[in-house]
XYZ file of C-alpha atoms in Angstrom:
367
model
C -12.053 -32.721 90.314
C -13.234 -31.797 86.810
C -11.229 -33.344 83.979
C -11.184 -31.080 80.947
C -9.889 -33.907 78.758
C -13.534 -34.929 78.389
C -14.234 -31.603 76.636
C -11.307 -31.426 74.229
C -8.465 -33.420 72.705
C -5.871 -30.836 73.787
C -4.677 -33.334 76.400
C -4.408 -36.206 73.937
C -1.329 -37.281 71.945
C -0.582 -35.700 68.575
C 2.143 -35.963 65.988
C 3.712 -32.802 64.547
C 5.667 -33.985 61.547
C 7.827 -36.764 62.975
C 7.697 -35.432 66.550
C 5.277 -37.391 68.740
C 3.754 -35.349 71.570
C 1.935 -36.636 74.654
C -0.484 -33.697 74.452
C -1.169 -30.578 72.405
C 0.058 -28.093 75.038
C 3.324 -26.473 73.919
C 5.725 -24.461 76.044
C 6.603 -21.361 74.036
C 10.204 -20.104 73.881
C 10.956 -17.903 76.895
C 14.129 -15.851 77.275
C 15.107 -16.047 80.956
C 18.738 -14.839 81.100
C 20.128 -17.661 83.227
C 23.337 -18.641 81.420
C 26.853 -17.214 81.512
C 28.382 -14.714 79.092
C 29.725 -17.576 76.971
C 26.167 -18.758 76.358
C 26.690 -22.075 78.153
C 23.728 -23.704 79.965
C 24.050 -24.958 83.535
C 22.340 -27.132 86.139
C 19.706 -24.463 86.814
C 18.622 -24.765 83.195
C 18.431 -28.548 83.480
C 16.129 -28.269 86.486
C 13.984 -25.592 84.848
C 13.285 -27.586 81.695
C 12.739 -30.898 83.510
C 10.152 -29.244 85.757
C 8.163 -28.401 82.613
C 8.639 -31.699 80.767
C 4.919 -32.552 81.023
C 4.329 -30.102 78.161
C 3.632 -31.980 74.946
C 6.537 -30.063 73.447
C 9.043 -27.645 74.928
C 10.417 -25.043 72.533
C 13.692 -23.911 74.064
C 14.441 -20.317 74.853
C 15.729 -18.515 71.777
C 19.305 -19.715 71.254
C 21.970 -17.735 69.412
C 23.300 -19.489 66.320
C 26.601 -17.580 66.480
C 28.425 -14.920 68.454
C 27.265 -12.454 65.799
C 23.644 -13.484 66.323
C 23.661 -12.415 69.982
C 21.564 -9.447 71.096
C 21.086 -9.860 74.847
C 23.422 -10.718 77.682
C 23.121 -14.113 79.416
C 21.352 -15.824 76.522
C 22.421 -19.308 75.405
C 24.216 -20.313 72.242
C 24.668 -23.369 70.052
C 27.879 -22.754 68.121
C 30.553 -24.212 70.439
C 31.251 -27.766 71.587
C 30.961 -26.728 75.234
C 27.472 -25.338 74.601
C 26.535 -28.619 72.926
C 27.795 -30.661 75.893
C 25.807 -28.656 78.429
C 22.640 -28.568 76.288
C 22.944 -32.358 76.071
C 22.413 -32.528 79.837
C 19.153 -30.609 79.369
C 17.819 -32.800 76.575
C 18.820 -36.047 78.289
C 17.023 -34.976 81.459
C 13.882 -33.850 79.599
C 13.759 -37.156 77.714
C 14.252 -39.109 80.944
C 11.214 -37.250 82.320
C 9.157 -38.260 79.274
C 9.258 -34.897 77.510
C 10.106 -33.644 74.024
C 12.161 -30.526 73.310
C 13.156 -28.627 70.180
C 15.670 -25.797 69.973
C 14.703 -22.379 68.639
C 17.464 -21.048 66.378
C 17.986 -17.285 66.745
C 19.893 -14.488 65.060
C 18.819 -11.069 66.345
C 20.145 -9.024 63.415
C 19.911 -5.307 64.161
C 18.537 -5.803 67.694
C 21.967 -5.816 69.273
C 24.730 -3.568 70.569
C 28.439 -3.297 69.836
C 29.131 -4.429 73.428
C 27.481 -7.769 72.583
C 29.221 -8.298 69.254
C 32.594 -9.978 68.613
C 35.399 -7.396 68.707
C 32.868 -4.605 69.220
C 31.642 -4.859 65.622
C 28.387 -3.314 64.458
C 25.336 -5.592 64.432
C 24.291 -6.796 60.973
C 20.946 -6.340 59.257
C 19.407 -6.274 55.778
C 19.702 -2.483 55.830
C 21.471 0.057 58.036
C 18.314 1.066 59.931
C 18.578 1.400 63.701
C 16.108 -0.606 65.780
C 13.907 0.984 68.398
C 13.517 -0.288 71.936
C 16.378 -1.484 74.117
C 18.750 -4.390 74.537
C 20.299 -5.804 77.679
C 24.098 -5.834 77.950
C 26.587 -6.546 80.724
C 26.505 -2.782 81.397
C 22.711 -2.789 81.690
C 19.932 -1.548 79.416
C 21.142 0.254 76.288
C 19.720 1.349 72.964
C 20.579 -0.891 69.998
C 23.579 0.193 67.969
C 23.224 1.326 64.373
C 23.660 -1.827 62.262
C 25.521 -2.224 59.033
C 23.887 -3.744 55.968
C 25.103 -7.211 55.087
C 26.962 -7.460 51.801
C 25.393 -9.884 49.355
C 28.394 -12.174 49.526
C 28.069 -12.379 53.330
C 24.610 -13.910 53.228
C 25.922 -17.379 52.435
C 27.766 -17.090 55.733
C 24.511 -16.352 57.570
C 22.932 -19.450 56.038
C 25.964 -21.457 57.126
C 25.521 -20.185 60.687
C 22.000 -21.631 60.694
C 23.179 -24.922 59.175
C 26.009 -25.244 61.701
C 23.661 -24.464 64.597
C 21.202 -27.067 63.310
C 24.001 -29.651 63.247
C 25.017 -28.773 66.788
C 21.403 -28.898 68.020
C 21.270 -32.425 66.646
C 24.471 -33.334 68.484
C 22.951 -31.856 71.645
C 20.090 -34.361 71.485
C 17.125 -32.167 70.640
C 14.031 -33.671 68.991
C 14.091 -31.007 66.286
C 14.570 -27.296 65.758
C 12.395 -24.233 65.277
C 13.605 -21.476 62.960
C 12.935 -18.133 64.637
C 11.593 -15.995 61.805
C 9.447 -13.816 64.053
C 9.485 -10.883 66.471
C 11.472 -8.719 64.043
C 14.783 -10.445 64.459
C 17.078 -11.014 61.485
C 14.902 -13.187 59.257
C 11.817 -11.051 59.728
C 13.927 -7.949 59.153
C 14.545 -9.350 55.683
C 10.852 -10.181 55.135
C 9.419 -6.733 55.885
C 9.815 -3.845 53.475
C 9.869 -1.544 56.516
C 13.267 -2.921 57.535
C 14.590 -4.214 54.213
C 15.574 -1.495 51.724
C 18.005 -3.637 49.731
C 18.308 -3.520 45.959
C 20.012 -6.902 45.398
C 18.388 -10.341 45.134
C 17.451 -10.175 48.829
C 15.441 -6.945 48.618
C 12.699 -5.187 46.708
C 10.076 -7.720 45.603
C 8.316 -10.078 47.990
C 10.063 -12.993 46.310
C 13.426 -11.415 47.069
C 12.628 -10.421 50.643
C 11.575 -13.943 51.651
C 14.512 -15.537 49.816
C 16.775 -15.730 52.864
C 14.092 -17.402 54.994
C 13.556 -20.073 52.360
C 17.290 -20.622 51.935
C 17.660 -21.033 55.694
C 14.751 -23.501 55.755
C 16.402 -25.470 52.959
C 19.715 -25.577 54.840
C 18.176 -26.595 58.156
C 15.891 -29.256 56.679
C 18.966 -30.587 54.911
C 20.339 -31.352 58.374
C 17.202 -32.527 60.151
C 14.730 -33.577 57.479
C 11.459 -31.698 57.071
C 9.500 -33.525 59.757
C 11.655 -32.215 62.600
C 11.835 -28.540 61.606
C 9.263 -25.927 62.556
C 9.156 -22.201 61.906
C 7.805 -19.247 63.859
C 6.195 -16.248 62.142
C 4.642 -13.046 63.531
C 3.048 -11.068 60.675
C 1.429 -8.285 62.728
C 3.667 -7.837 65.751
C 5.626 -4.633 66.241
C 7.770 -6.312 68.904
C 10.701 -6.161 69.326
C 12.112 -2.729 68.684
C 8.842 -0.938 67.831
C 9.201 -2.258 64.296
C 6.819 -1.018 61.576
C 4.665 -3.593 59.812
C 5.141 -4.705 56.224
C 3.192 -2.579 53.729
C 1.237 -5.604 52.423
C 0.995 -8.193 55.173
C -1.456 -10.533 53.457
C 0.467 -10.700 50.206
C 3.928 -10.936 51.763
C 3.188 -13.558 54.409
C 0.690 -15.360 52.205
C 3.385 -15.844 49.593
C 5.942 -16.927 52.199
C 3.633 -19.503 53.777
C 2.783 -21.022 50.410
C 6.485 -21.260 49.576
C 7.061 -23.082 52.868
C 4.522 -25.808 52.056
C 6.772 -27.858 49.731
C 9.220 -28.325 52.610
C 6.524 -30.235 54.575
C 7.659 -28.738 57.870
C 6.690 -30.232 61.214
C 4.663 -27.167 62.129
C 4.022 -23.453 61.760
C 4.186 -21.589 65.082
C 2.224 -18.378 64.635
C 2.082 -15.271 66.825
C -1.527 -14.150 66.551
C -1.290 -10.406 67.200
C 1.365 -8.322 68.957
C 3.752 -10.587 70.831
C 2.910 -10.724 74.525
C 0.441 -7.829 74.310
C -2.781 -8.223 72.334
C -4.455 -10.274 69.614
C -5.411 -7.281 67.466
C -4.648 -7.309 63.741
C -5.013 -4.427 61.268
C -8.423 -4.209 59.573
C -7.115 -5.485 56.248
C -5.406 -8.538 57.774
C -7.072 -11.896 58.458
C -4.671 -14.109 60.363
C -6.962 -17.125 60.044
C -6.753 -16.854 56.265
C -2.966 -16.811 56.495
C -3.071 -19.760 58.883
C -5.243 -21.730 56.495
C -2.650 -21.417 53.726
C -0.244 -23.637 55.653
C -0.673 -27.306 54.816
C 0.960 -28.757 57.932
C 0.338 -28.652 61.667
C -0.381 -25.253 63.207
C 0.537 -24.022 66.700
C -1.435 -20.970 67.841
C 0.279 -18.521 70.162
C -0.418 -15.261 71.990
C -2.533 -14.625 75.076
C -4.442 -17.912 74.945
C -6.372 -19.179 77.907
C -7.890 -22.652 78.157
C -11.320 -21.679 76.891
C -9.925 -19.932 73.829
C -7.720 -22.925 73.122
C -10.648 -25.339 73.436
C -12.802 -23.151 71.189
C -10.217 -22.707 68.449
C -9.297 -26.386 68.594
C -12.978 -27.380 68.239
C -13.136 -25.211 65.095
C -9.941 -26.866 63.758
C -8.161 -23.504 63.827
C -5.233 -24.894 65.823
C -3.554 -28.279 66.088
C -1.720 -27.320 69.270
C -1.487 -24.255 71.495
C 1.614 -22.533 72.880
C 1.620 -20.948 76.331
C 4.488 -18.705 77.385
C 4.254 -16.705 80.591
C 1.904 -19.190 82.345
C 4.679 -21.805 82.122
C 7.054 -19.499 84.023
C 5.153 -19.752 87.304
C 3.273 -22.996 86.629
C 5.737 -25.755 85.756
C 2.820 -28.205 85.935
C 0.664 -26.069 83.622
C -0.683 -29.041 81.658
C -2.278 -30.614 84.719
C -3.493 -27.273 86.039
C -5.313 -26.670 82.759
C -6.600 -30.224 82.579
C -8.081 -30.155 86.082
C -9.079 -26.440 86.242
C -6.632 -25.666 89.035
C -5.971 -21.971 89.637
C -2.805 -20.686 88.012
C -0.032 -19.048 90.010
C 0.714 -15.489 88.902
C 4.180 -14.736 87.634
C 6.466 -11.971 88.874
C 7.954 -9.922 86.039
C 10.752 -8.705 88.342
C 12.298 -12.186 88.203
C 11.743 -12.991 84.534
C 15.386 -12.305 83.713
C 18.673 -13.057 85.436
C 17.866 -13.685 89.116
C 19.260 -17.162 89.654
C 16.879 -19.662 91.254
C 14.379 -17.025 92.387
C 11.427 -16.886 90.033
C 13.020 -19.585 87.889
C 12.939 -23.011 89.533
C 11.198 -22.240 92.857
C 7.562 -22.406 91.668
C 5.524 -25.155 93.372
C 3.370 -27.768 91.691
C -0.312 -27.890 92.631
C -1.856 -30.624 94.763
C -3.940 -32.948 92.592
């Protein structure tokens, strides 16, 4: 049986900030819709994450930082003590299996519906611009509701939601947290001038539009320390909600990345292209140039296969690589990649909300 560890160091230990990984294969965050309407994890979730603990690092499914931050039914949260207690069962089990896991902190912003919001309130956003696409509610698939623009004096409350969630993730036993500033959820809605039409200190100039992200990073690193906080960015994705790109991607994200460097974050997790679809960038955008501006560890993400990962690692273009969908149907993905064992195909019909089926019933390969 061929051992690909002789060709690459992807299967060797690495340290991202203060987080020590057994290998450079990262499990990307994957929304699976397997919790209750209170956002509380359960024993199915424990089993699911433990099955995948051979990943060098697991990034949890996107986890709502507050009831207001919720945009999809049956997604987990991290703002109540009960959520903390049940997440603790997940982290304890992953650690017992030798794995490492960080929590991805999530506020969806405008990508929500009044049925998902406390007291049927409107979703919040930088500006009152309706999102495209759909969201999933207890009543089924619906279009997002028209959001309301956050008042300036409410933004401190958003930052506090992130800080509180970071505190609770620590209590839940995670090895760190990842700030979800990608896929056109709340933080990226502030970054892009296509979704941010504000005229206060959080809108207009690039410096103003990235202000909230940097304030959130400051708050979260204040809880965890820089070496256990990562961030996810997606400069050229239109997902979710068919969101238009920023008018000057290189300048906007280049500035943001350089402003992140003083925080000495554990890593930058970068969506290279359109999330889950393709690796294409506009002609005037060079994602490798943006990547090179970050002074810490870099996790590449989006439609990687082993050969691409080996190639980009050999060119020092990635420090680690994140796989998403392959981890759904291949809980032992690390060993399958290491020993060139055929991957099991996933079934999109069971990606969301089908109990055990398509969630914890995938077999390991014979080695």
